[in-house]
Coordinates of C-alpha atoms in Angstrom, one line a residue:
X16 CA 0.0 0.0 0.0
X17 CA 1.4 3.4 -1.4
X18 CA 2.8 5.3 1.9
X19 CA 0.3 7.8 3.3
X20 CA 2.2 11.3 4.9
X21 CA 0.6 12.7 7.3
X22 CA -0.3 16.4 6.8
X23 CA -1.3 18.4 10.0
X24 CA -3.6 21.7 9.1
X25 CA -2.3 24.6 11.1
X26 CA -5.0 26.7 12.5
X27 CA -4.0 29.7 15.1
X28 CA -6.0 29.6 18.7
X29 CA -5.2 31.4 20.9
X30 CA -6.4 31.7 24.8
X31 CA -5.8 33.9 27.3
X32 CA -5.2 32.8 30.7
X33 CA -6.1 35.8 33.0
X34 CA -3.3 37.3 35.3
X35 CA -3.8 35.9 39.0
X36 CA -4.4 39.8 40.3
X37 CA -7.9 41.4 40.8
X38 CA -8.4 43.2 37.2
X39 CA -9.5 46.2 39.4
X40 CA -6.4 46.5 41.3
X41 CA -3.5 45.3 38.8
X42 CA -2.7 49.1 38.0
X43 CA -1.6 49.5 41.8
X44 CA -0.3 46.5 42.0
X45 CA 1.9 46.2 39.4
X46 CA 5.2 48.3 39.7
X47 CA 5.1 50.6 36.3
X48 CA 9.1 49.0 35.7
X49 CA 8.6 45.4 35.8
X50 CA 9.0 43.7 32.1
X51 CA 6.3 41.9 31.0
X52 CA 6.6 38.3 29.1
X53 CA 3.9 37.1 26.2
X54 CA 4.1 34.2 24.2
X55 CA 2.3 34.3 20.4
X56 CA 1.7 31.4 18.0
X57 CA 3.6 32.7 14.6
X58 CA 3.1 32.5 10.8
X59 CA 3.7 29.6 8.2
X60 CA 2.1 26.3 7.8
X61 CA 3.5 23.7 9.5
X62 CA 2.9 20.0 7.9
X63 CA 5.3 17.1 7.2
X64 CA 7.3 16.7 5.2
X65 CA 9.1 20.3 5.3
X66 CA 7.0 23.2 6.3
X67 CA 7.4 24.4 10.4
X68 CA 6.5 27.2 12.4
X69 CA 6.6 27.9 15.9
X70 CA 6.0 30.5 19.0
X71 CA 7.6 33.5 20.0
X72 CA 8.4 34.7 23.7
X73 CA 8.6 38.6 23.7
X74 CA 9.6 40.7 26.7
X75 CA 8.3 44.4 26.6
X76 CA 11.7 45.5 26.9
X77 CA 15.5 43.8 27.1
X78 CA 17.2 43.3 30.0
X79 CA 20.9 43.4 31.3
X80 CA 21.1 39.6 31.8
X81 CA 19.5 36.5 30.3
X82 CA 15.6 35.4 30.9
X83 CA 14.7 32.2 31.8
X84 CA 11.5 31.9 31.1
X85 CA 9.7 28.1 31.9
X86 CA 6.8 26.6 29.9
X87 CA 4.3 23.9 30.0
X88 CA 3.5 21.7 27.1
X89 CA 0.4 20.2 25.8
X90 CA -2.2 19.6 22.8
X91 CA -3.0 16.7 20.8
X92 CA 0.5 15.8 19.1
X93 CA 3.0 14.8 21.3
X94 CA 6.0 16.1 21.8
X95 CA 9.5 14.6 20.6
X96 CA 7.2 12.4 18.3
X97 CA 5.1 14.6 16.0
X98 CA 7.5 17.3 16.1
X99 CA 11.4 17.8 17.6
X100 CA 11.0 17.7 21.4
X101 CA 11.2 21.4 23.3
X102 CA 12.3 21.8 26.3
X103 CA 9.8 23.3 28.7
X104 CA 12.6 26.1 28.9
X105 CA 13.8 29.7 27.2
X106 CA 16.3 31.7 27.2
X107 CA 15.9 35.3 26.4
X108 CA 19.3 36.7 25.6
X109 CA 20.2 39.6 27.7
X110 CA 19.8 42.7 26.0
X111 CA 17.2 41.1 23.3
X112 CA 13.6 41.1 23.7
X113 CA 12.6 37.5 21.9
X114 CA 12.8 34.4 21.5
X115 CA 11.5 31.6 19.2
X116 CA 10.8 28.4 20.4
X117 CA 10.5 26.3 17.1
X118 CA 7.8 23.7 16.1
X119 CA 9.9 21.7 13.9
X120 CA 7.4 18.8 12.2
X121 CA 8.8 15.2 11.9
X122 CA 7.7 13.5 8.8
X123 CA 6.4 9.5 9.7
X124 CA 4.2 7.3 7.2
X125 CA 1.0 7.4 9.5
X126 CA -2.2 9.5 8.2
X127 CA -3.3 11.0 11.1
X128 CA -6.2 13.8 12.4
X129 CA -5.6 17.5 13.1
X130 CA -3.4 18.0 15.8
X131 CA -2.5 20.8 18.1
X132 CA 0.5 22.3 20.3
X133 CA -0.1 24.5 23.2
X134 CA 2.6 26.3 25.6
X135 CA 1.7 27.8 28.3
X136 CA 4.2 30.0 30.2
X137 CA 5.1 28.9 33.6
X138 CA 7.0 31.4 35.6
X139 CA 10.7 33.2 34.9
X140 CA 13.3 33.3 37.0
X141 CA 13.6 37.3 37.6
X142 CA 11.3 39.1 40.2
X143 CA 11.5 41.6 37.8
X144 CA 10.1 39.6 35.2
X145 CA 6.0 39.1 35.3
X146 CA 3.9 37.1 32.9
X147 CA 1.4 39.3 30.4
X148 CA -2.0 38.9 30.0
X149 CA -1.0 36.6 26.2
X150 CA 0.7 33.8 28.6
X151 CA -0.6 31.0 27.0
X152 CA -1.2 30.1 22.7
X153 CA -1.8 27.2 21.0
X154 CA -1.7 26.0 17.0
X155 CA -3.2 23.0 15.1
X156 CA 0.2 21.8 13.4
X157 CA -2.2 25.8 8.3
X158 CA -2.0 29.1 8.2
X159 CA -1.6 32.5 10.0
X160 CA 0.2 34.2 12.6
X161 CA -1.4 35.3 16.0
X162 CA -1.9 39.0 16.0
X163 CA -0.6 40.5 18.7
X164 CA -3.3 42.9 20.6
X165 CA -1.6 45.6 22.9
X166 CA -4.0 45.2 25.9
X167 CA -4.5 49.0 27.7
X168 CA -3.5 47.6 31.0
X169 CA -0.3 46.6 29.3
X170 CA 0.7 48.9 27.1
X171 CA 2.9 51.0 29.8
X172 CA 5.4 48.4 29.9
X173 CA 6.3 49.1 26.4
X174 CA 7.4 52.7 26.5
X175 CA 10.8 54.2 26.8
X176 CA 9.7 55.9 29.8
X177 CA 8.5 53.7 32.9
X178 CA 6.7 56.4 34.6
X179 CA 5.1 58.5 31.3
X180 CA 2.1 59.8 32.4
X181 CA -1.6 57.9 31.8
X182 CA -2.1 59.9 29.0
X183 CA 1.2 59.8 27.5
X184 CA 0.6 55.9 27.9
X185 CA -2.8 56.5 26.4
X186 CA -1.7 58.3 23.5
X187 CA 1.0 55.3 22.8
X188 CA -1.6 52.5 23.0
X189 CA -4.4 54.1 21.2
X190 CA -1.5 55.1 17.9
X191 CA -1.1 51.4 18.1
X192 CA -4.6 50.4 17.5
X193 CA -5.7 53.3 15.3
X194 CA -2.4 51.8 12.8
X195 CA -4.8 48.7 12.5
X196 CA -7.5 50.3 10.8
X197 CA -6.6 53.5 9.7
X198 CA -3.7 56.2 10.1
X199 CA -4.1 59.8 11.0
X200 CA -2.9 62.9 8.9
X201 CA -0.9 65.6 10.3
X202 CA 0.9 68.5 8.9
X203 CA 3.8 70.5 10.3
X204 CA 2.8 74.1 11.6
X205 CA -0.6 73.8 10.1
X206 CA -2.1 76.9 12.4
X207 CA 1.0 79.1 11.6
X208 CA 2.6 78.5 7.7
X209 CA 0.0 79.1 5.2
X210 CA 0.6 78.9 0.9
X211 CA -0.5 82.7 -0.3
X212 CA -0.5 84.0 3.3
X213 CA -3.3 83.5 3.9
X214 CA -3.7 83.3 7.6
X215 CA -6.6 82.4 10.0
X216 CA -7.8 78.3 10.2
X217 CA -5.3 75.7 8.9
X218 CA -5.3 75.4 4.9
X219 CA -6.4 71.7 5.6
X220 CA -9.2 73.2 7.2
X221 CA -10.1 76.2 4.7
X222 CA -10.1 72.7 2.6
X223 CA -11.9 70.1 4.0
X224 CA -13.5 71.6 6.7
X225 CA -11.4 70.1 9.3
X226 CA -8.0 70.6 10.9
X227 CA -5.3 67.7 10.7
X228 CA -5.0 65.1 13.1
X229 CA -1.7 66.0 14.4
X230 CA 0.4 69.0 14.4
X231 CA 4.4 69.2 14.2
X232 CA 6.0 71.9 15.9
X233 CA 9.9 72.7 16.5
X234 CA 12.1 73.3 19.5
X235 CA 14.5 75.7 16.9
X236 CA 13.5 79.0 17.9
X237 CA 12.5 77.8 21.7
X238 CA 16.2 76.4 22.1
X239 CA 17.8 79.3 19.7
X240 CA 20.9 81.3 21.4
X241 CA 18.8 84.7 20.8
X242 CA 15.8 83.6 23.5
X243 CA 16.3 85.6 26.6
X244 CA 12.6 84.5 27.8
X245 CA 11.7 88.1 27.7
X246 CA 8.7 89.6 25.9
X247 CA 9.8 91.8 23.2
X248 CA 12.3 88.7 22.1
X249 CA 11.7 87.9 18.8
X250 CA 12.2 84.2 19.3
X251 CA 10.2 84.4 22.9
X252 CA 7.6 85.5 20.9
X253 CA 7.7 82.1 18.6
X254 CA 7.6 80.1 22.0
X255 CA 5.1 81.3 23.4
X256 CA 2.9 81.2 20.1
X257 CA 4.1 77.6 19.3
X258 CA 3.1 76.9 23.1
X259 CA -0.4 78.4 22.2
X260 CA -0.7 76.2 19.0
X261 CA 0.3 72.9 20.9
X262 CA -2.2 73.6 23.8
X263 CA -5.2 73.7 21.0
X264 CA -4.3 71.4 19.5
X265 CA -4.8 68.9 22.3
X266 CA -7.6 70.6 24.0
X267 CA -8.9 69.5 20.1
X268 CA -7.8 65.8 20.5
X269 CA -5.4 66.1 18.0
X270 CA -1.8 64.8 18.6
X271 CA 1.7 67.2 18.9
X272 CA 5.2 66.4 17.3
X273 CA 7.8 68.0 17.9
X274 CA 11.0 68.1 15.0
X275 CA 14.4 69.7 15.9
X276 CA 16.6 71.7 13.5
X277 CA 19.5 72.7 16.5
X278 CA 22.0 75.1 15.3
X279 CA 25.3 73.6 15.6
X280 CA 27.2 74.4 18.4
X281 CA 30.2 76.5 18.0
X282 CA 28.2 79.5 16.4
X283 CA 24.4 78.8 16.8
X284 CA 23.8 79.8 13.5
X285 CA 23.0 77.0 11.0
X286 CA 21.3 73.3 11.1
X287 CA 22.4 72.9 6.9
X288 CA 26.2 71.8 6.1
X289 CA 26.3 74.0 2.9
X290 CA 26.1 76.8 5.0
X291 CA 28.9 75.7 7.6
X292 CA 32.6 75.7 7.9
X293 CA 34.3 72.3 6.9
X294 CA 35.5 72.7 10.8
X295 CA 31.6 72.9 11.9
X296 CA 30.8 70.0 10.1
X297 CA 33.5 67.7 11.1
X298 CA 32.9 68.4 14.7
X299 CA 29.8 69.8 15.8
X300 CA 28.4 66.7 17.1
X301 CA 31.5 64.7 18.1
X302 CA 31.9 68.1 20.6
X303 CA 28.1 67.7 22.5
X304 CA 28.9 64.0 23.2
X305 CA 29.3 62.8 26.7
X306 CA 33.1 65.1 27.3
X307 CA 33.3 67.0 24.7
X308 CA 34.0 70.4 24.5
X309 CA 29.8 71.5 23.7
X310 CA 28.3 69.1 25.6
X311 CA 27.6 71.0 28.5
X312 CA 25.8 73.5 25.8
X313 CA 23.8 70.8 24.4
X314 CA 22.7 69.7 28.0
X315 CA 21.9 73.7 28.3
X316 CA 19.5 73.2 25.2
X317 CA 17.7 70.1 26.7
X318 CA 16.8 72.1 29.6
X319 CA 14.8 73.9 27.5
X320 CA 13.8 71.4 26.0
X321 CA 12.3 69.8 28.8
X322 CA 11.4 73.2 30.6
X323 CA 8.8 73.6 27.9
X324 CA 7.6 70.1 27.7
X325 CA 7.1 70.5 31.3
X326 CA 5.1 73.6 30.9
X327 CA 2.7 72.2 28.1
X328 CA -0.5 72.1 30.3
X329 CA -4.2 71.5 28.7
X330 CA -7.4 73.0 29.7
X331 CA -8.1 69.9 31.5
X332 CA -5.2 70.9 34.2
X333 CA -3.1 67.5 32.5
X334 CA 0.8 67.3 30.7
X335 CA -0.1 67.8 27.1
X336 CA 2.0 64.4 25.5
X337 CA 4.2 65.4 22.6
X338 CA 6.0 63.0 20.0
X339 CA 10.1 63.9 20.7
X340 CA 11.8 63.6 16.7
X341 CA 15.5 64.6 17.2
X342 CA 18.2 64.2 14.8
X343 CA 15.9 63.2 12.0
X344 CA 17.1 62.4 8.3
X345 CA 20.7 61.8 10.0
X346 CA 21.2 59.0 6.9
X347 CA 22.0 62.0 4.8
X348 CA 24.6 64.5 4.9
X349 CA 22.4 68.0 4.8
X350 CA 22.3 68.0 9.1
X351 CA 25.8 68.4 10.7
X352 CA 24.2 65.1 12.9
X353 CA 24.0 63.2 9.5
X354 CA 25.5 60.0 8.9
X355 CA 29.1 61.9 7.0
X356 CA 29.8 63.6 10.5
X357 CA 29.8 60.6 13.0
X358 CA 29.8 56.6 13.3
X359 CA 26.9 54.8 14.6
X360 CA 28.2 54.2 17.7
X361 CA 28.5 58.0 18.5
X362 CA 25.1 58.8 17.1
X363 CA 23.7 55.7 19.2
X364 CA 25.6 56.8 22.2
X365 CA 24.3 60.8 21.6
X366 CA 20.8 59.0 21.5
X367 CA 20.8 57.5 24.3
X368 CA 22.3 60.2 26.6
X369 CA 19.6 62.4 25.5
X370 CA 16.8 60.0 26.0
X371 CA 18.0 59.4 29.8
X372 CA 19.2 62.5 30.0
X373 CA 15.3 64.1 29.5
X374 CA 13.4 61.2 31.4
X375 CA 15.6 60.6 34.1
X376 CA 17.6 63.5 35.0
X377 CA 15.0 66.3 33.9
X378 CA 11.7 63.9 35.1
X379 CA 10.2 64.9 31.8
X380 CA 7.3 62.3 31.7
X381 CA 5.3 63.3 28.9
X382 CA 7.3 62.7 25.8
X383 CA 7.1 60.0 23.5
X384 CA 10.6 59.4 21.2
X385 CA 10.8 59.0 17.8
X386 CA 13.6 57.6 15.4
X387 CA 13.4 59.1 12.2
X388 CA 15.7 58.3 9.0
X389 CA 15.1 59.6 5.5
X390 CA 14.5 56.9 3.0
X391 CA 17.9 56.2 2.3
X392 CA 17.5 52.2 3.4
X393 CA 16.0 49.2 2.0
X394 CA 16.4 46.5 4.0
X395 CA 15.8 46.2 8.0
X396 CA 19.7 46.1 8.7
X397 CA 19.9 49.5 6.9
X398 CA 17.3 50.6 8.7
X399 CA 18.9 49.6 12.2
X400 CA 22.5 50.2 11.3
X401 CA 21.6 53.6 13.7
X402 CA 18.9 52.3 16.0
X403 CA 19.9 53.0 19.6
X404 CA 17.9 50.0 20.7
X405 CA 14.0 48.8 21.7
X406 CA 14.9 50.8 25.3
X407 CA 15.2 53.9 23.6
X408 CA 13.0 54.1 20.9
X409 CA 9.2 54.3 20.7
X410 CA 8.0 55.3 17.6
X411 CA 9.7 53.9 13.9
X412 CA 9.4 56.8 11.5
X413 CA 10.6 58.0 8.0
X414 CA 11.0 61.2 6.4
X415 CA 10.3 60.2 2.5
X416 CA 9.8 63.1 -0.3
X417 CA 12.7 62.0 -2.8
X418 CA 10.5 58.9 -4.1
X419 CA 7.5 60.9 -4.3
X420 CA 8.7 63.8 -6.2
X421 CA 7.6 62.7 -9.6
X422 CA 9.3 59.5 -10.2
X423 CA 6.3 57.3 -11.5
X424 CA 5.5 54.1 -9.8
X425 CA 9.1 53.0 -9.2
X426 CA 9.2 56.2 -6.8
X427 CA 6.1 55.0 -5.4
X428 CA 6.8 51.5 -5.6
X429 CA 10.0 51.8 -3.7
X430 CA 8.5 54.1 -1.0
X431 CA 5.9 51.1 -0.5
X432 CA 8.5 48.9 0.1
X433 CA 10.3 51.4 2.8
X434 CA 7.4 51.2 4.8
X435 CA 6.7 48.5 4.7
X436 CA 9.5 47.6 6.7
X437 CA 9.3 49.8 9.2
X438 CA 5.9 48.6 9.6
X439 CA 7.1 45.1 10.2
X440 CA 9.4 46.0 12.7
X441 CA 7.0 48.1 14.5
X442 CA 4.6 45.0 14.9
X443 CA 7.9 42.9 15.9
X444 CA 9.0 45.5 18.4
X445 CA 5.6 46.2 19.4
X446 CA 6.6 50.4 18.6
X447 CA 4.5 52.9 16.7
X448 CA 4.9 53.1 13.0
X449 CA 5.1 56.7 10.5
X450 CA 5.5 58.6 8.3
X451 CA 7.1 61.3 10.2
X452 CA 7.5 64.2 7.1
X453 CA 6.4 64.0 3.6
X454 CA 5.5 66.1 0.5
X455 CA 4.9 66.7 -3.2
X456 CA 5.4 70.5 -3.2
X457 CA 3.7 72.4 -5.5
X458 CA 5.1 75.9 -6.6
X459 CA 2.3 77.8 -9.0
X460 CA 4.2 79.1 -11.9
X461 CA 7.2 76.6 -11.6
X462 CA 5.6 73.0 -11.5
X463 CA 2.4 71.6 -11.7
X464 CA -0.2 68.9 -9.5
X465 CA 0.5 65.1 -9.9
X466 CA -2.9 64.0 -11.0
X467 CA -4.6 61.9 -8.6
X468 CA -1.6 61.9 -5.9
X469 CA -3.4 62.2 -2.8
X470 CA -6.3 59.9 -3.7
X471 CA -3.7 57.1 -5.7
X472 CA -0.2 58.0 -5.5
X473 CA 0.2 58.8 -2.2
X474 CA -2.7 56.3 -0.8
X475 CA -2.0 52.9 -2.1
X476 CA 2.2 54.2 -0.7
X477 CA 0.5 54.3 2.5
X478 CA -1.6 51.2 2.2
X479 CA -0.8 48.9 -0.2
X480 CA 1.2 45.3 1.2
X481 CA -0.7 45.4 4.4
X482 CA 1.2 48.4 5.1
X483 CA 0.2 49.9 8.8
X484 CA 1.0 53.2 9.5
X485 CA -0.4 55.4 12.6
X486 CA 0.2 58.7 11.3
X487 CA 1.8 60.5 8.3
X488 CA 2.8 64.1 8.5
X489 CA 2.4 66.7 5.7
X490 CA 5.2 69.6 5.5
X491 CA 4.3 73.0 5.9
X492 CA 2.7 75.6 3.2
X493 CA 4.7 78.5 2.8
X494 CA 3.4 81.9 0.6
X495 CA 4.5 80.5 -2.6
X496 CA 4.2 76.6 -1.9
X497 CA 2.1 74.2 -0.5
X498 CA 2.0 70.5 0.3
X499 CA -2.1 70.3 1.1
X500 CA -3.5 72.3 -1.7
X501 CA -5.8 75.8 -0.4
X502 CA -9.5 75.5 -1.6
X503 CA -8.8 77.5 -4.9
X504 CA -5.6 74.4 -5.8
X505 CA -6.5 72.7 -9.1
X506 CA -5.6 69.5 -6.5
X507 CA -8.3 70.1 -4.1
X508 CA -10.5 68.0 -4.7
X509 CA -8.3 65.3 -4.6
X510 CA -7.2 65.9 -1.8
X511 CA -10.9 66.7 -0.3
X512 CA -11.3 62.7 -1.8
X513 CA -8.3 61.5 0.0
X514 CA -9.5 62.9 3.5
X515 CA -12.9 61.4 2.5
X516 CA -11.6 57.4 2.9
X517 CA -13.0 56.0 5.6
X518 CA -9.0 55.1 6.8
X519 CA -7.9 58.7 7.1
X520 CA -8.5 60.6 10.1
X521 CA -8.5 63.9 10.6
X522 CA -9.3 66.4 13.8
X523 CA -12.9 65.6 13.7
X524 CA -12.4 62.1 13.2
X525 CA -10.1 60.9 16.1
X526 CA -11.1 58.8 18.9
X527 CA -10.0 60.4 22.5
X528 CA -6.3 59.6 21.8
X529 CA -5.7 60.4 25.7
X530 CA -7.9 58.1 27.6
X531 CA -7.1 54.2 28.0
X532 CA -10.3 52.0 27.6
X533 CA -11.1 50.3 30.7

């Protein structure tokens, strides 16, 4: 009789086992540090002869030695017979935050029913360490990957900052479930830059009736040399109006970013290398490292940096959250932080000083951080080559207009593919994912509207391959150009179409981005 191979169909379940603490008093009870430990079935369909998957252990954040984290076994195929035996034991590396423990399928001649693997997890050998809500999956030896949920109650263990305010935490967790559905649209200094001058409401407003989702600010002229913090300062002036603009936009539910072009630091004059000294450029951010000759300076400018984001107060009496974006674009060589003017390890290093420095030093609990190349990558490795590390980092972002500027669909095509991964290792990091800047500017008199941009082009970029984005941020209008067209554009009512999807939201469209669910 012709030998029959047994083929096990893979289906994903997944049960939660229900933390041992009363739900109503786990936010008490739970130190705000502790790293939490879920377990998830993954992708791939697993069936003899060949095809495998498997389960992943993920800690909210690494840890400075290895995690021992214990599991039981069970289901209907057995262990070390239908597939190679596991251990009940796994080890996640220090400084990592996963691990896989594979399902590896042995091939016999029997024809038998659907079977299923379950791990549950156990314990760990750290104090430290607690078990998640996801402590237990299970899969039926065909098809697709668990999706992981970021639970509310959870969702503080995953930010840089252990004691970020509720609605900082809120504001983390609710990006990450908006990206699953839909993505919000932002544009920098939307209540201050307008094309033609032509101030009062936003232009997104003056065109579809509503103001963006998210506003991006900048700590240039709040950290300049020039502001003496007195009123007739000309840069004073810009702080306490950008101050203004950030307090209405959350008392309107929308959501603040904050971009920072620093002068460099021997002059104070100029963020661009084509206007600096070769001198300037080759040292400017070697000297604010940890030592060097600016760094007390640059600790000077995150004072102010955290004195404002201290001060941002909303009508409700609460710490407005704001999205931190230093050193963005640093893969090119146009900021004297970019990639020509110092290794990875000193930009990592710089990274990391700052993030402690404002969290831990300056107790500045209301900042999210974001890590923002250009487009200059196309693989994950390229991506990381400057990533200070899970600790530091809470929101994957890329500035992108080179692909959109015109190039056709290979532009378009290869922005897809940027963000796509970043939005794969935002779901394997468990970070926010986004466009941080982007633009097709359009100059009346020198260049003309893509047809269809917003409602194609620059859609099916942000949505094509399962891409999942929280937010994507349009640049500012100026008098003589725009990136979201004014109601008289030849482009406006394509861009009217693209706020219409049912995906995009703007002001009027958000949930309450600052309020966990119960």
């Amino acid at each position: 009789m012709k030998k029959v191979l047994k083929y096990i169909v893979l289906v994903i379940i997944i049960s939660f086992v229900g933390c041992s603490k009363d739900s109503t008093s786990e936010e008490d009870d739970t130190p705000i540090e502790k790293i939490l430990v879920t377990i998830v079935s993954n992708s791939g369909t697993a069936s003899e002869p060949a095809n495998h998957s498997g389960f992943t252990i993920r800690a909210s954040k690494a840890f400075e030695e290895n995690i021992i984290v214990s599991y039981t076994v069970n289901g209907s195929a057995t262990n070390g017979t239908d597939y190679i035996e596991i251990s009940g034991n796994a080890t996640i590396l220090a400084n990592t935050t996963s691990i896989i423990i594979p399902i590896t399928i042995i091939d016999d001649s029997e024809s038998e029913e659907i079977e299923n693997v379950s791990i549950t997890l156990t314990n760990t050998d750290n104090s430290n360490v607690i078990l998640g809500t996801l402590n237990s999956a299970s899969l039926n030896i065909t098809n697709e990957a668990d999706e992981f949920l970021l639970s509310p109650s959870e969702a503080k263990f995953y930010l840089v900052n252990s004691n970020a305010t509720t609605e900082t935490i809120a504001l983390f967790y609710n990006l990450n479930k908006i990206a699953r559905t839909s993505f919000i649209v932002g544009q920098q200094d939307a209540f201050n830059s307008f094309f033609n001058d032509a101030t009062g409401i936003s232009d997104m407003k003056k065109t579809t009736g509503n103001d963006p989702g998210l506003l991006g600010s900048d700590f240039m002229f709040i950290a300049d040399d020039g502001n003496d913090e007195t009123g007739g300062n000309f840069y004073y002036k810009h702080e306490l109006k950008i101050k203004a603009d950030v307090v209405e936009a959350y008392n309107k539910g929308m959501v603040n970013t904050f971009a920072w072009h620093m002068r460099e630091p021997f002059e104070g004059d100029h963020f661009y290398t084509a206007s600096m000294t070769d001198f300037q450029k080759n040292n400017a951010f070697i000297s604010i490292l940890p030592g060097g000759e600016n760094h007390n300076y640059y600790k000077a400018k995150l004072d102010k940096v955290a004195k404002v984001t201290k001060s941002l107060v909303g009508n409700d009496g609460k710490l407005i959250p704001i999205i931190f974006r230093p050193f963005h674009e640093f893969d090119g060589n146009w900021f004297w932080w970019g990639k020509d003017y110092c290794t990875p390890q000193q930009f990592i290093d710089l990274w990391r000083f700052t993030v402690n420095y404002l969290k831990d030093t300056k107790d500045v609990n209301n900042m999210l951080f974001a890590f923002s190349p250009d487009r200059h990558y196309t693989s994950e490795a390229q991506y990381l080559e400057r990533y200070p590390g899970d600790t530091y980092v809470d929101i994957l972002g890329m500035d992108n207009y080179g692909d959109f500027n015109n190039q056709g669909m290979v532009g378009l095509a290869q922005a897809n593919a940027k963000l796509k991964i970043l939005t794969d290792l935002a779901k394997q990091k468990v970070k926010i994912a986004a466009l941080t800047e982007s633009c097709f500017f359009v100059t009346p008199g020198t260049n003309t509207p893509i047809p269809n941009f917003y409602t194609q082009d620059l859609y099916n970029s942000l949505t094509d391959n399962d891409v999942k984005l929280s937010y994507m941020m349009f640049w500012s209008n100026i008098a003589a150009s725009y990136c979201v067209p004014a109601p008289s554009n030849s482009n406006a009512n394509d861009f009217i179409a693209f706020s219409n999807k049912t995906d995009v939201l703007l002001q009027n469209s958000l949930p309450n981005v600052y309020e966990l669910p119960e």
